[in-house]
Amino acid sequence: MSGLSEAFSSGKTDSRPDRGEVIGRGVVWLAKWALCIVAIAAGAWVLGYLIAKLWVVILPVLLAIVVATVLWPPTGWLMKKGWPPAAAASASLLGFIGVLAGIIALIVPSVVDQAPDLADKATEGIDRVRNWLQGPPLRVRDEQLDSAVEAVTGRLKSSAEQIASGVFSGVTTATSVLVTLFLVLVLAFFFIKDGPRFLPWLHQVTGSRCGTHLEQVLARVWVTLGGFIRTQALVSLIDAVFIGAGLVILGVPLAMVLAVLTFLGGFIPIVGAFVAGALAVLVALVANGVTTALIVLGIIIAVQQLEGNVLQPVLQSRSMKLHAVIVLLAITAGGSLYGIVGAFLAVPVAAVAVVTIRYIGEQIDLITGETTEAGDPEEVDATAPDSDHSTDVVRGAKDPEPEK
């Protein structure tokens, strides 16, 4: 009887692991992942620290990349017409500078001429709102209004300081601003002039396997970033034209300035459009009255609905779409870390990150034998570093020849 019991016990022990062993394996697994998360967080903190320290250098590079993506189509068109790369890049860059100078020359005199009158009307509008609040049915007391005005004034002052520090984060003097702008223009010139040579050079330096992955990711990032910026520019231009036309027809002061702000605000999705629209309604309220302000609000809502439901779904590629939650979180994080410039660059950076994650997912699917979301195995094979035709995908990049 005892021998049978021992045999039964030994069989049970061999077929199933001990409870403590199972718990130990789980604890070890959890500890490994915890260490990985801590290491990733530490690396992210070091990376953020380095970015903050080198922001004066990184900011011109990022802005130059944005400018280069905008200027690459006209530069490529001129190159196809037989222009040398340097001449084509110079012509595109000079045209870009001319457009910016024309916009500044167009809006600055309007601001200077209409600012005093707008300030007087703003004061009159504030007094009118104050009298309305003191009357029925609200009957707000003067002490409450004074405290509210002081709170709003303090908030505006602190926000102005944050905005100023965000716009010129890492750029403290007028000389530094000029140096930064000069660096942006010079870097953008070299990016659009020598950009096609970068990927083959990178492939040769990093080697066949790593170079193929880098070329694939950077090529997709460039296409994604360029498409995103050009699409946002077109959508923002349409918004600015319709809203600006409505403001001009209604006789709202600073209509051209508000149209330009609407165009610039379009590059900060959701938040930029809301701020630019609110500013236009406020100017219409203090300058033309409640009726005009309501009409302006209706025009802005109609244009925003046209943009959100028609323009972006048609013009924007499916691979470029980002969920609204990701956009809001990216803008919030970018704005809190680097001010307005961070909010402006947040969505392109998020789009680049999404492209990189998608490529990593494709490689994982290739290793595990699973199909991608598109369900096209040939497309996945084309991105594999060991594929026979992978070099054809990355625009003719060749493996470095061995030294003789």
PDB file of C-alpha atoms in Angstrom, residues 235-245 258-260 262-264 303:
ATOM      1  CA  VAL A 235      -6.617  72.298 -45.404  1.00  0.00           C
ATOM      2  CA  SER A 236      -5.450  75.327 -43.408  1.00  0.00           C
ATOM      3  CA  LEU A 237      -5.341  77.444 -46.585  1.00  0.00           C
ATOM      4  CA  ILE A 238      -8.921  76.502 -47.465  1.00  0.00           C
ATOM      5  CA  ASP A 239     -10.040  77.339 -43.900  1.00  0.00           C
ATOM      6  CA  ALA A 240      -8.221  80.671 -43.994  1.00  0.00           C
ATOM      7  CA  VAL A 241      -9.701  81.609 -47.373  1.00  0.00           C
ATOM      8  CA  PHE A 242     -13.313  80.857 -46.392  1.00  0.00           C
ATOM      9  CA  ILE A 243     -13.100  82.376 -42.914  1.00  0.00           C
ATOM     10  CA  GLY A 244     -11.115  85.373 -44.156  1.00  0.00           C
ATOM     11  CA  ALA A 245     -13.652  86.000 -46.929  1.00  0.00           C
ATOM     12  CA  LEU A 258      -7.175  86.709 -38.483  1.00  0.00           C
ATOM     13  CA  ALA A 259      -7.055  84.749 -41.760  1.00  0.00           C
ATOM     14  CA  VAL A 260      -3.279  84.337 -41.431  1.00  0.00           C
ATOM     15  CA  THR A 262      -6.308  80.727 -38.935  1.00  0.00           C
ATOM     16  CA  PHE A 263      -3.859  79.335 -41.482  1.00  0.00           C
ATOM     17  CA  LEU A 264      -1.073  79.031 -38.907  1.00  0.00           C
ATOM     18  CA  VAL A 303     -15.941  75.627 -42.195  1.00  0.00           C
TER      19      VAL A 303
END
